Amino acid sequence: MTMIKKGLIFLIITLFVLGFTQINAQQNRYWVFFKDKQGSKFNPIAYFDQKAIERRIKSGIPLYDSTDFPLNETYIKKTKACVQNVNGHTRWFNAISVTASPKQIQNLQKLVFVTDIQAITFSAVPTSKPFDSTLTYSEKELLEIQTSRMQAKLFTSKGYTGKGIRIAIFDAGFPSVDKNPVFRHLIKNKQIIKTWDFARKKENVFVSDVHGTMVLSCIAGKINGKNIGMAPDAEFLLARTEVKAEPFSEEENWLRAAEWADKNGADIINSSLAYTYHRHMTFEMDGHTSLVAKAANMAANKGMLVVNAMGNDGAQDWKILATPADADSVISVGAINPYTNFHAAYSSYGPTSAFKTKPNVVAVGSVIAAGKSKLKKVKGTSFAAPLVAGFAACAWQSKKSLTNFQLFSLIEKSGHLYPYYDYAHGYGVPQASYFINNNASLHNKKQTFEFVEKGNQLIVKVKKEFIKKKPVSANNYLYYNLKNEAGFIEKYWLIDVYQQKAVVINLDDMAEYKEITVHYKAYTSSCKLGD
């Protein structure tokens, strides 16, 4: 993901170039919702891909569901006659996207079959910051780190490479995927099942921004016999949804792409796109306000696992996640620094504005990915998300009977920090050993520290045998958080341990906090405060 400042500069420049008329046209886009689907005919066997049918049966989801029915054609025709343009539609929400003037909207509101009209106000924020690079020794090391942090070789050793799992990727474009040697195996083995450009309404997605190419490589890329991602044998649906010249059309495209992915049998959706309110209202990030968040939840209710980047606003004024990462049923992925293993400064923070826990997990955010003509070093939660999507494909292959919600829960539990949680690291980096060892807990049963109350102080005392002589080690980090009376995390820290008295807290200053939770060397424990 690109940092927000650059995203804003780009947006401002774009708006000036497009001119006043085009700005008005963009801002006059609306969702028009219909009251019913009366008279619609639907044949699920003819409509759905066989894999979509199998997914529904496995998850106990009815094949004949009204949210999948087509829209009422009479309603569409009457609406089209009242507006400037019809841009697209969504079966799931029984709505069409239109471009219309305020007067036309007033006329639409009088139609008896129209139940609601909502302005389209979200615009996409890029989620990467690429730069050219040759593969130096350190970059070869990084290529290894990006998957080894999730124990990729454990999956590979058991033959879990994403085979049989279908992944839909929503992004800005996939240039050179059809020619790049990194994806030669996908072309040769016909693993790219379908493609669709929702902006140009064409099948060819091998154009435009290279961002999608890099994201795909983080799931399935291979070069010189080495995997860039963890699921080189998965199948793919590639959707181009992001259009720089039309910043307010992307939410529409995401909705349509989600329905398309469902129809065509996707098991997993990977979205490295994040949407923020154009007036920067962070309270909108509550998991149920934006239509794209509702669509992400709907996709999950259809049996798909939705993986989304948190966003790259951690060092900016916005700071928190962007939608649809705020959706409850989305695995929202933050980024960590590959060398320190703690939160990458740019990675957006949780929670949602409704205090729901986000991110769910994290992965390495600085990676080696495939560009148009060579490998590049890039960074952003855009690239952490596909690493987790690839992990999820392998995990699902290893336990095919799981539903998407069961897999969601197990991925959280596989996090290296679980059950510890904070709003920067989530439950940590998913670990393949959790799935290989039949959900065996990664939690250390051997106590590594204890709580000692001395006077008005609470001391987190680390046992001698668990203190390393050399500080500044990723394995030497101690995490702790403080929760309020409602059970919400108020503050959290990460420290390097170099002495037994790792944390000393003055209890007189803790009146507003009710519990401290500490994690150190795979051992987690909590202590009540103020009792």
Short mmCIF file of C-alpha atoms in Angstrom, two decimals:
data_model
loop_
_atom_site.label_atom_id
_atom_site.label_comp_id
_atom_site.label_asym_id
_atom_site.label_seq_id
_atom_site.Cartn_x
_atom_site.Cartn_y
_atom_site.Cartn_z
CA MET A 1 0.00 0.00 0.00
CA THR A 2 1.14 3.56 -0.67
CA MET A 3 1.23 5.91 2.29
CA ILE A 4 -1.87 8.09 2.69
CA LYS A 5 -0.11 11.37 1.98
CA LYS A 6 0.86 10.19 -1.50
CA GLY A 7 -2.62 8.80 -1.99
CA LEU A 8 -4.15 12.17 -1.14
CA ILE A 9 -1.75 14.03 -3.42
CA PHE A 10 -2.63 11.69 -6.26
CA LEU A 11 -6.35 12.12 -5.64
CA ILE A 12 -6.08 15.93 -5.58
CA ILE A 13 -4.11 15.99 -8.82
CA THR A 14 -6.57 13.58 -10.44
CA LEU A 15 -9.54 15.70 -9.48
CA PHE A 16 -8.00 18.85 -10.95
CA VAL A 17 -7.16 17.03 -14.18
CA LEU A 18 -10.62 15.59 -14.55
CA GLY A 19 -12.19 19.00 -14.10
CA PHE A 20 -15.24 20.33 -12.36
CA THR A 21 -17.77 18.53 -14.56
CA GLN A 22 -16.21 15.13 -13.98
CA ILE A 23 -16.01 15.73 -10.23
CA ASN A 24 -19.72 16.41 -10.13
CA ALA A 25 -20.38 13.29 -12.19
CA GLN A 26 -18.39 11.17 -9.73
CA GLN A 27 -20.09 12.63 -6.70
CA ASN A 28 -23.53 12.03 -8.22
CA ARG A 29 -23.28 8.27 -8.07
CA TYR A 30 -25.87 6.48 -5.96
CA TRP A 31 -27.06 3.06 -4.94
CA VAL A 32 -30.79 2.64 -5.58
CA PHE A 33 -32.34 -0.18 -3.54
CA PHE A 34 -35.46 -2.05 -4.69
CA LYS A 35 -38.20 -3.40 -2.41
CA ASP A 36 -38.35 -6.95 -3.81
CA LYS A 37 -37.46 -9.28 -6.66
CA GLN A 38 -41.00 -10.08 -7.67
CA GLY A 39 -41.24 -12.23 -10.79
CA SER A 40 -37.52 -13.08 -10.91
CA LYS A 41 -36.61 -16.59 -12.04
CA PHE A 42 -33.51 -18.36 -10.77
CA ASN A 43 -31.86 -21.70 -11.54
CA PRO A 44 -28.92 -22.24 -9.14
CA ILE A 45 -27.58 -25.23 -11.09
CA ALA A 46 -27.29 -23.14 -14.25
CA TYR A 47 -26.04 -20.02 -12.46
CA PHE A 48 -23.35 -21.34 -10.11
CA ASP A 49 -20.04 -22.98 -10.89
CA GLN A 50 -19.88 -26.55 -9.56
CA LYS A 51 -17.36 -25.50 -6.90
CA ALA A 52 -19.77 -22.83 -5.67
CA ILE A 53 -22.47 -25.48 -5.33
CA GLU A 54 -20.10 -27.80 -3.45
CA ARG A 55 -19.08 -24.95 -1.11
CA ARG A 56 -22.71 -24.21 -0.28
CA ILE A 57 -23.53 -27.84 0.40
CA LYS A 58 -20.47 -28.24 2.67
CA SER A 59 -21.38 -25.11 4.61
CA GLY A 60 -25.09 -25.92 4.84
CA ILE A 61 -26.03 -22.87 2.76
CA PRO A 62 -29.23 -23.16 0.67
CA LEU A 63 -28.74 -23.19 -3.09
CA TYR A 64 -32.03 -21.40 -3.60
CA ASP A 65 -31.53 -18.10 -1.75
CA SER A 66 -33.35 -14.88 -2.66
CA THR A 67 -30.15 -12.84 -2.32
CA ASP A 68 -28.86 -14.66 -5.40
CA PHE A 69 -31.98 -14.02 -7.50
CA PRO A 70 -31.63 -11.54 -10.39
CA LEU A 71 -33.13 -8.06 -10.04
CA ASN A 72 -36.60 -7.24 -11.30
CA GLU A 73 -36.12 -6.18 -14.94
CA THR A 74 -39.11 -3.83 -14.88
CA TYR A 75 -37.62 -1.96 -11.93
CA ILE A 76 -34.31 -1.66 -13.75
CA LYS A 77 -35.93 -0.31 -16.93
CA LYS A 78 -38.01 2.27 -15.07
CA THR A 79 -34.99 3.39 -13.06
CA LYS A 80 -32.81 3.61 -16.17
CA ALA A 81 -35.38 5.92 -17.78
CA CYS A 82 -35.01 8.36 -14.87
CA VAL A 83 -31.22 8.68 -14.59
CA GLN A 84 -28.15 9.63 -16.59
CA ASN A 85 -26.61 6.18 -16.48
CA VAL A 86 -26.86 2.74 -14.86
CA ASN A 87 -23.35 1.64 -13.85
CA GLY A 88 -23.95 -1.82 -12.45
CA HIS A 89 -26.01 -3.84 -10.01
CA THR A 90 -25.79 -6.11 -6.99
CA ARG A 91 -28.01 -9.15 -6.55
CA TRP A 92 -27.04 -9.57 -2.91
CA PHE A 93 -28.39 -6.16 -1.91
CA ASN A 94 -31.08 -5.85 -4.61
CA ALA A 95 -29.71 -2.53 -5.83
CA ILE A 96 -28.31 -0.79 -8.89
CA SER A 97 -25.63 1.86 -9.13
CA VAL A 98 -26.66 4.98 -11.05
CA THR A 99 -25.28 8.35 -12.06
CA ALA A 100 -27.96 10.98 -11.53
CA SER A 101 -28.62 14.64 -10.84
CA PRO A 102 -30.28 15.80 -7.58
CA LYS A 103 -33.52 16.38 -9.50
CA GLN A 104 -33.43 12.86 -10.92
CA ILE A 105 -32.87 11.46 -7.44
CA GLN A 106 -35.97 13.30 -6.24
CA ASN A 107 -37.95 11.65 -9.02
CA LEU A 108 -36.52 8.22 -8.14
CA GLN A 109 -37.63 8.63 -4.54
CA LYS A 110 -41.23 8.79 -5.75
CA LEU A 111 -41.09 5.34 -7.37
CA VAL A 112 -43.02 2.83 -5.26
CA PHE A 113 -40.48 0.04 -5.74
CA VAL A 114 -37.52 2.14 -4.47
CA THR A 115 -36.89 1.66 -0.75
CA ASP A 116 -33.66 3.61 -0.27
CA ILE A 117 -31.08 5.72 -2.10
CA GLN A 118 -27.52 6.06 -0.82
CA ALA A 119 -24.76 8.28 -2.16
CA ILE A 120 -21.55 6.46 -3.06
CA THR A 121 -18.94 8.25 -1.00
CA PHE A 122 -16.06 5.87 -0.41
CA SER A 123 -12.86 5.99 -2.43
CA ALA A 124 -10.01 3.52 -2.52
CA VAL A 125 -6.68 4.12 -0.89
CA PRO A 126 -3.70 2.42 -2.55
CA THR A 127 -2.12 -0.13 -0.27
CA SER A 128 1.50 -0.57 -1.38
CA LYS A 129 4.77 1.28 -1.74
CA PRO A 130 6.91 -0.43 -4.40
CA PHE A 131 10.46 0.38 -5.45
CA ASP A 132 12.84 -1.24 -7.91
CA SER A 133 15.56 -3.47 -6.54
CA THR A 134 17.96 -6.19 -7.54
CA LEU A 135 18.06 -9.29 -5.39
CA THR A 136 21.01 -8.71 -3.10
CA TYR A 137 21.96 -11.21 -0.43
CA SER A 138 19.71 -9.47 2.10
CA GLU A 139 16.79 -9.50 -0.35
CA LYS A 140 17.23 -13.22 -0.97
CA GLU A 141 17.07 -13.54 2.80
CA LEU A 142 13.84 -11.51 2.81
CA LEU A 143 12.34 -13.81 0.17
CA GLU A 144 12.94 -16.67 2.57
CA ILE A 145 11.61 -14.79 5.61
CA GLN A 146 8.26 -13.79 4.11
CA THR A 147 6.97 -17.36 4.10
CA SER A 148 9.18 -18.98 6.75
CA ARG A 149 7.60 -16.75 9.42
CA MET A 150 4.46 -18.83 8.84
CA GLN A 151 6.39 -22.13 8.70
CA ALA A 152 5.67 -22.60 5.00
CA LYS A 153 8.00 -25.59 4.67
CA LEU A 154 5.85 -27.58 7.08
CA PHE A 155 2.91 -27.24 4.70
CA THR A 156 5.07 -27.98 1.65
CA SER A 157 6.56 -31.09 3.27
CA LYS A 158 3.05 -32.50 3.65
CA GLY A 159 2.05 -31.61 0.09
CA TYR A 160 -0.17 -28.68 1.07
CA THR A 161 0.31 -26.09 -1.67
CA GLY A 162 -3.23 -24.80 -2.12
CA LYS A 163 -4.29 -27.48 -4.59
CA GLY A 164 -8.06 -27.66 -4.99
CA ILE A 165 -8.62 -24.23 -3.42
CA ARG A 166 -9.93 -21.41 -5.62
CA ILE A 167 -8.83 -17.87 -4.74
CA ALA A 168 -10.36 -14.66 -6.11
CA ILE A 169 -8.09 -11.61 -6.14
CA PHE A 170 -9.56 -8.09 -6.38
CA ASP A 171 -7.01 -5.52 -7.47
CA ALA A 172 -5.94 -2.76 -9.84
CA GLY A 173 -4.56 -4.89 -12.67
CA PHE A 174 -2.42 -7.90 -13.48
CA PRO A 175 -0.03 -6.85 -16.29
CA SER A 176 2.47 -9.48 -17.52
CA VAL A 177 0.90 -12.32 -15.53
CA ASP A 178 0.25 -14.07 -18.85
CA LYS A 179 3.93 -13.68 -19.84
CA ASN A 180 5.99 -13.49 -16.65
CA PRO A 181 8.00 -16.66 -15.82
CA VAL A 182 6.96 -16.25 -12.17
CA PHE A 183 3.45 -17.33 -13.24
CA ARG A 184 4.38 -19.78 -16.01
CA HIS A 185 3.04 -22.73 -14.01
CA LEU A 186 -0.34 -21.01 -13.59
CA ILE A 187 -0.69 -20.54 -17.35
CA LYS A 188 0.67 -23.97 -18.26
CA ASN A 189 -1.61 -25.79 -15.82
CA LYS A 190 -4.62 -23.57 -16.57
CA GLN A 191 -4.93 -22.50 -12.94
CA ILE A 192 -6.33 -19.08 -13.86
CA ILE A 193 -9.94 -20.14 -14.23
CA LYS A 194 -11.60 -16.82 -15.10
CA THR A 195 -10.79 -13.13 -15.36
CA TRP A 196 -12.93 -10.01 -15.54
CA ASP A 197 -12.19 -6.30 -15.76
CA PHE A 198 -15.14 -4.62 -14.03
CA ALA A 199 -14.03 -1.19 -15.21
CA ARG A 200 -13.77 -1.96 -18.93
CA LYS A 201 -16.23 -4.88 -18.93
CA LYS A 202 -13.72 -7.15 -20.65
CA GLU A 203 -12.00 -10.45 -19.85
CA ASN A 204 -8.47 -9.11 -20.28
CA VAL A 205 -7.10 -8.08 -16.87
CA PHE A 206 -3.45 -8.28 -17.87
CA VAL A 207 -3.21 -4.49 -18.09
CA SER A 208 -2.93 -1.36 -15.96
CA ASP A 209 -1.42 -1.15 -12.47
CA VAL A 210 1.14 -3.83 -11.56
CA HIS A 211 -0.15 -3.99 -7.99
CA GLY A 212 -2.31 -7.06 -8.64
CA THR A 213 0.61 -8.83 -10.29
CA MET A 214 2.69 -8.35 -7.15
CA VAL A 215 -0.17 -9.50 -4.92
CA LEU A 216 -0.71 -12.67 -6.98
CA SER A 217 3.00 -13.45 -6.74
CA CYS A 218 2.75 -13.30 -2.93
CA ILE A 219 0.23 -16.14 -3.10
CA ALA A 220 1.37 -18.30 -5.99
CA GLY A 221 4.60 -16.98 -7.50
CA LYS A 222 7.52 -19.30 -8.27
CA ILE A 223 10.96 -18.43 -9.61
CA ASN A 224 13.96 -20.69 -10.15
CA GLY A 225 12.25 -23.46 -8.23
CA LYS A 226 11.59 -21.26 -5.19
CA ASN A 227 8.14 -20.29 -3.97
CA ILE A 228 7.40 -16.59 -3.48
CA GLY A 229 4.03 -17.39 -1.93
CA MET A 230 2.61 -20.45 -0.20
CA ALA A 231 -0.11 -21.63 -2.60
CA PRO A 232 1.42 -22.13 -6.08
CA ASP A 233 -1.05 -24.91 -6.90
CA ALA A 234 -4.25 -23.00 -6.10
CA GLU A 235 -6.74 -21.92 -8.78
CA PHE A 236 -7.44 -18.25 -9.41
CA LEU A 237 -10.18 -15.80 -10.37
CA LEU A 238 -8.64 -12.43 -11.23
CA ALA A 239 -10.84 -9.34 -10.98
CA ARG A 240 -9.72 -5.84 -11.89
CA THR A 241 -11.77 -3.54 -9.66
CA GLU A 242 -9.67 -0.44 -9.06
CA VAL A 243 -9.80 2.44 -11.55
CA LYS A 244 -7.72 5.53 -10.81
CA ALA A 245 -9.73 7.74 -13.17
CA GLU A 246 -12.98 6.83 -11.38
CA PRO A 247 -12.21 6.88 -7.65
CA PHE A 248 -15.86 6.47 -6.62
CA SER A 249 -16.60 3.47 -8.84
CA GLU A 250 -14.37 1.04 -6.99
CA GLU A 251 -16.80 0.21 -4.20
CA GLU A 252 -19.35 -0.75 -6.85
CA ASN A 253 -16.76 -2.91 -8.57
CA TRP A 254 -15.84 -4.65 -5.29
CA LEU A 255 -19.49 -5.59 -4.71
CA ARG A 256 -19.92 -6.92 -8.21
CA ALA A 257 -16.62 -8.79 -8.01
CA ALA A 258 -17.70 -10.48 -4.77
CA GLU A 259 -20.87 -11.78 -6.41
CA TRP A 260 -18.86 -12.85 -9.46
CA ALA A 261 -16.38 -14.68 -7.22
CA ASP A 262 -19.23 -16.43 -5.43
CA LYS A 263 -20.88 -17.48 -8.68
CA ASN A 264 -17.61 -18.85 -10.03
CA GLY A 265 -16.75 -20.99 -7.04
CA ALA A 266 -14.20 -18.98 -5.07
CA ASP A 267 -13.22 -20.42 -1.71
CA ILE A 268 -11.13 -17.41 -0.68
CA ILE A 269 -11.28 -13.72 -1.58
CA ASN A 270 -8.08 -11.71 -1.24
CA SER A 271 -8.54 -7.96 -1.32
CA SER A 272 -5.59 -5.65 -0.85
CA LEU A 273 -7.82 -2.62 -1.42
CA ALA A 274 -8.91 -0.43 1.46
CA TYR A 275 -11.61 2.23 1.34
CA THR A 276 -11.79 5.32 3.52
CA TYR A 277 -14.51 7.92 3.78
CA HIS A 278 -13.63 10.90 1.58
CA ARG A 279 -14.30 13.25 4.49
CA HIS A 280 -12.14 11.15 6.81
CA MET A 281 -14.86 10.12 9.25
CA THR A 282 -13.18 7.37 11.21
CA PHE A 283 -16.39 6.52 13.07
CA GLU A 284 -17.68 5.07 9.79
CA MET A 285 -15.20 2.19 10.21
CA ASP A 286 -17.59 0.21 12.41
CA GLY A 287 -17.97 -2.96 10.34
CA HIS A 288 -21.54 -2.40 9.20
CA THR A 289 -21.87 1.12 7.75
CA SER A 290 -20.12 0.81 4.39
CA LEU A 291 -21.80 -1.28 1.73
CA VAL A 292 -18.47 -2.90 0.91
CA ALA A 293 -18.23 -4.12 4.54
CA LYS A 294 -21.76 -5.50 4.25
CA ALA A 295 -20.75 -7.21 1.00
CA ALA A 296 -17.68 -8.74 2.64
CA ASN A 297 -19.86 -10.13 5.43
CA MET A 298 -22.35 -11.39 2.85
CA ALA A 299 -19.50 -13.14 1.00
CA ALA A 300 -18.54 -14.85 4.24
CA ASN A 301 -22.16 -15.89 4.77
CA LYS A 302 -22.00 -17.50 1.33
CA GLY A 303 -19.16 -19.72 2.56
CA MET A 304 -16.11 -17.79 1.34
CA LEU A 305 -13.14 -16.81 3.49
CA VAL A 306 -12.49 -13.09 2.97
CA VAL A 307 -8.96 -11.80 3.61
CA ASN A 308 -8.37 -8.03 3.52
CA ALA A 309 -5.44 -5.69 4.13
CA MET A 310 -5.79 -3.41 7.17
CA GLY A 311 -4.44 -0.32 5.41
CA ASN A 312 -1.26 1.74 5.66
CA ASP A 313 -2.37 4.68 7.76
CA GLY A 314 -0.67 3.72 11.01
CA ALA A 315 1.75 6.64 10.86
CA GLN A 316 -0.86 9.10 9.53
CA ASP A 317 -3.65 11.11 11.17
CA TRP A 318 -6.24 8.52 10.13
CA LYS A 319 -4.33 5.72 11.96
CA ILE A 320 -7.08 3.10 12.07
CA LEU A 321 -8.12 0.43 9.61
CA ALA A 322 -10.14 1.04 6.43
CA THR A 323 -13.23 -0.79 5.18
CA PRO A 324 -13.89 -3.67 4.45
CA ALA A 325 -11.19 -4.68 6.94
CA ASP A 326 -13.61 -3.44 9.61
CA ALA A 327 -16.16 -6.15 8.77
CA ASP A 328 -16.66 -8.77 11.49
CA SER A 329 -16.42 -11.75 9.14
CA VAL A 330 -13.23 -10.60 7.40
CA ILE A 331 -9.75 -11.78 8.33
CA SER A 332 -8.07 -8.39 8.55
CA VAL A 333 -4.30 -8.54 8.15
CA GLY A 334 -1.78 -6.12 9.58
CA ALA A 335 1.94 -5.97 8.85
CA ILE A 336 5.06 -6.62 10.91
CA ASN A 337 8.65 -5.68 10.23
CA PRO A 338 10.43 -8.80 8.87
CA TYR A 339 13.57 -8.18 10.90
CA THR A 340 12.17 -7.11 14.28
CA ASN A 341 8.90 -9.09 14.18
CA PHE A 342 6.91 -6.25 15.67
CA HIS A 343 4.36 -3.84 14.21
CA ALA A 344 5.39 -2.05 11.00
CA ALA A 345 4.94 1.69 11.56
CA TYR A 346 2.72 2.16 8.49
CA SER A 347 0.32 -0.69 9.32
CA SER A 348 -3.10 0.62 10.39
CA TYR A 349 -4.28 -0.06 13.91
CA GLY A 350 -7.45 -1.51 15.35
CA PRO A 351 -9.97 -1.62 16.81
CA THR A 352 -12.97 -0.73 14.69
CA SER A 353 -14.91 2.33 15.80
CA ALA A 354 -17.32 -0.15 17.44
CA PHE A 355 -14.37 -1.59 19.43
CA LYS A 356 -14.32 -4.89 17.55
CA THR A 357 -10.91 -6.58 17.61
CA LYS A 358 -8.85 -5.88 14.49
CA PRO A 359 -6.44 -6.90 13.04
CA ASN A 360 -7.10 -10.60 13.37
CA VAL A 361 -3.57 -11.65 12.45
CA VAL A 362 -0.40 -10.17 10.97
CA ALA A 363 2.24 -11.19 8.45
CA VAL A 364 5.46 -9.80 7.03
CA GLY A 365 4.74 -6.53 5.19
CA SER A 366 8.07 -6.01 3.41
CA VAL A 367 8.43 -8.70 0.76
CA ILE A 368 9.96 -9.66 -2.55
CA ALA A 369 7.26 -9.69 -5.23
CA ALA A 370 7.05 -9.96 -9.01
CA GLY A 371 6.79 -6.76 -11.03
CA LYS A 372 6.24 -6.49 -14.77
CA SER A 373 9.77 -7.49 -15.67
CA LYS A 374 11.66 -8.33 -12.49
CA LEU A 375 11.39 -9.05 -8.80
CA LYS A 376 10.94 -6.04 -6.57
CA LYS A 377 11.14 -5.25 -2.90
CA VAL A 378 7.78 -3.78 -1.86
CA LYS A 379 6.03 -3.04 1.39
CA GLY A 380 2.53 -2.62 2.73
CA THR A 381 -0.33 -4.53 4.27
CA SER A 382 -1.26 -5.25 0.64
CA PHE A 383 1.42 -7.90 0.65
CA ALA A 384 0.86 -9.20 4.16
CA ALA A 385 -2.75 -10.05 3.22
CA PRO A 386 -1.96 -12.36 0.26
CA LEU A 387 0.66 -14.17 2.34
CA VAL A 388 -2.15 -14.99 4.79
CA ALA A 389 -4.50 -15.89 1.92
CA GLY A 390 -1.90 -18.38 0.67
CA PHE A 391 -1.52 -19.73 4.20
CA ALA A 392 -5.30 -20.11 4.44
CA ALA A 393 -5.39 -22.07 1.16
CA CYS A 394 -2.84 -24.55 2.49
CA ALA A 395 -4.61 -24.81 5.84
CA TRP A 396 -7.95 -25.45 4.13
CA GLN A 397 -6.39 -28.07 1.88
CA SER A 398 -5.09 -29.80 5.02
CA LYS A 399 -8.57 -29.82 6.59
CA LYS A 400 -11.03 -29.86 3.71
CA SER A 401 -14.11 -30.51 5.83
CA LEU A 402 -13.85 -27.14 7.60
CA THR A 403 -16.34 -24.38 6.89
CA ASN A 404 -14.97 -20.89 6.26
CA PHE A 405 -15.94 -19.72 9.75
CA GLN A 406 -14.26 -22.72 11.35
CA LEU A 407 -11.12 -22.01 9.33
CA PHE A 408 -11.30 -18.33 10.32
CA SER A 409 -11.28 -19.28 14.00
CA LEU A 410 -8.42 -21.76 13.62
CA ILE A 411 -6.27 -19.25 11.74
CA GLU A 412 -6.66 -16.86 14.68
CA LYS A 413 -5.77 -19.63 17.12
CA SER A 414 -2.70 -20.49 15.04
CA GLY A 415 -1.30 -17.00 15.66
CA HIS A 416 2.04 -17.15 17.46
CA LEU A 417 0.76 -14.83 20.23
CA TYR A 418 -2.59 -16.54 20.83
CA PRO A 419 -4.43 -16.16 23.21
CA TYR A 420 -2.70 -12.81 23.75
CA TYR A 421 -4.10 -10.00 21.60
CA ASP A 422 -3.44 -6.33 20.88
CA TYR A 423 -4.56 -3.81 18.26
CA ALA A 424 -1.19 -3.72 16.49
CA HIS A 425 -0.34 -7.43 16.24
CA GLY A 426 -3.73 -9.13 16.49
CA TYR A 427 -3.15 -12.75 17.52
CA GLY A 428 0.22 -12.70 15.80
CA VAL A 429 1.58 -14.53 12.75
CA PRO A 430 -0.31 -17.73 11.75
CA GLN A 431 1.75 -20.90 12.21
CA ALA A 432 1.50 -23.99 9.99
CA SER A 433 2.46 -26.27 12.88
CA TYR A 434 -0.93 -25.62 14.46
CA PHE A 435 -2.64 -27.31 11.50
CA ILE A 436 -0.02 -29.99 10.91
CA ASN A 437 -0.17 -31.04 14.58
CA ASN A 438 -3.97 -31.31 14.66
CA ASN A 439 -4.68 -27.96 16.29
CA ALA A 440 -2.14 -28.57 19.04
CA SER A 441 -1.85 -25.43 21.14
CA LEU A 442 1.19 -23.27 20.53
CA HIS A 443 0.76 -21.94 24.05
CA ASN A 444 3.67 -22.77 26.35
CA LYS A 445 2.44 -24.66 29.41
CA LYS A 446 5.72 -23.94 31.15
CA GLN A 447 5.46 -20.73 33.15
CA THR A 448 7.96 -18.12 31.96
CA PHE A 449 6.99 -15.31 34.35
CA GLU A 450 4.89 -14.58 37.42
CA PHE A 451 2.97 -11.65 38.90
CA VAL A 452 4.39 -10.40 42.19
CA GLU A 453 2.58 -7.79 44.28
CA LYS A 454 4.89 -5.76 46.51
CA GLY A 455 3.39 -2.84 48.40
CA ASN A 456 1.64 -0.65 45.86
CA GLN A 457 3.53 -2.22 42.95
CA LEU A 458 2.71 -5.09 40.63
CA ILE A 459 5.81 -6.68 39.15
CA VAL A 460 5.96 -8.96 36.12
CA LYS A 461 8.92 -11.11 37.11
CA VAL A 462 10.54 -13.28 34.43
CA LYS A 463 12.11 -16.56 35.52
CA LYS A 464 15.90 -16.54 35.28
CA GLU A 465 16.17 -19.38 32.78
CA PHE A 466 14.08 -17.41 30.27
CA ILE A 467 16.27 -14.32 30.11
CA LYS A 468 18.70 -14.16 27.22
CA LYS A 469 22.08 -12.60 27.74
CA LYS A 470 21.86 -10.70 24.47
CA PRO A 471 18.93 -8.24 24.30
CA VAL A 472 17.11 -7.05 21.18
CA SER A 473 15.96 -10.48 20.08
CA ALA A 474 12.58 -11.14 18.52
CA ASN A 475 12.26 -14.14 20.83
CA ASN A 476 12.91 -11.93 23.83
CA TYR A 477 9.91 -9.65 23.41
CA LEU A 478 7.34 -9.39 26.16
CA TYR A 479 3.85 -8.16 25.22
CA TYR A 480 1.32 -6.81 27.69
CA ASN A 481 -1.98 -4.95 27.64
CA LEU A 482 -4.35 -3.24 30.06
CA LYS A 483 -8.13 -3.67 29.89
CA ASN A 484 -10.85 -1.44 31.29
CA GLU A 485 -13.96 -2.49 33.19
CA ALA A 486 -15.83 -3.20 29.94
CA GLY A 487 -13.10 -5.62 28.88
CA PHE A 488 -11.70 -3.40 26.10
CA ILE A 489 -7.97 -3.00 25.66
CA GLU A 490 -6.99 0.55 26.59
CA LYS A 491 -3.20 0.36 26.28
CA TYR A 492 -0.61 -2.15 25.16
CA TRP A 493 3.17 -2.38 24.94
CA LEU A 494 6.00 -4.50 23.59
CA ILE A 495 9.32 -4.50 25.45
CA ASP A 496 12.66 -6.27 25.20
CA VAL A 497 13.45 -8.30 28.30
CA TYR A 498 16.93 -8.06 29.79
CA GLN A 499 16.23 -8.42 33.52
CA GLN A 500 13.88 -10.35 35.79
CA LYS A 501 11.77 -7.33 36.70
CA ALA A 502 10.42 -6.90 33.20
CA VAL A 503 7.46 -4.65 34.10
CA VAL A 504 6.84 -2.63 37.26
CA ILE A 505 3.40 -1.03 37.63
CA ASN A 506 2.32 1.48 40.26
CA LEU A 507 -1.10 0.22 41.34
CA ASP A 508 -2.11 3.70 42.50
CA ASP A 509 -2.13 4.72 38.82
CA MET A 510 -4.22 1.74 37.72
CA ALA A 511 -7.67 2.73 39.03
CA GLU A 512 -9.18 2.86 35.52
CA TYR A 513 -7.77 -0.54 34.52
CA LYS A 514 -9.17 -3.87 35.65
CA GLU A 515 -6.83 -6.46 34.14
CA ILE A 516 -3.31 -6.89 32.80
CA THR A 517 -2.49 -9.63 30.29
CA VAL A 518 1.12 -10.59 29.57
CA HIS A 519 2.67 -12.80 26.87
CA TYR A 520 6.28 -13.95 26.96
CA LYS A 521 7.88 -16.87 25.12
CA ALA A 522 4.59 -18.54 24.18
CA TYR A 523 3.19 -18.27 27.72
CA THR A 524 0.21 -15.99 28.42
CA SER A 525 -1.32 -15.09 31.76
CA SER A 526 -3.61 -12.40 33.20
CA CYS A 527 -3.92 -10.70 36.56
CA LYS A 528 -6.90 -8.76 37.92
CA LEU A 529 -6.21 -5.22 39.08
CA GLY A 530 -7.91 -3.40 41.93
CA ASP A 531 -9.19 -6.53 43.69
#
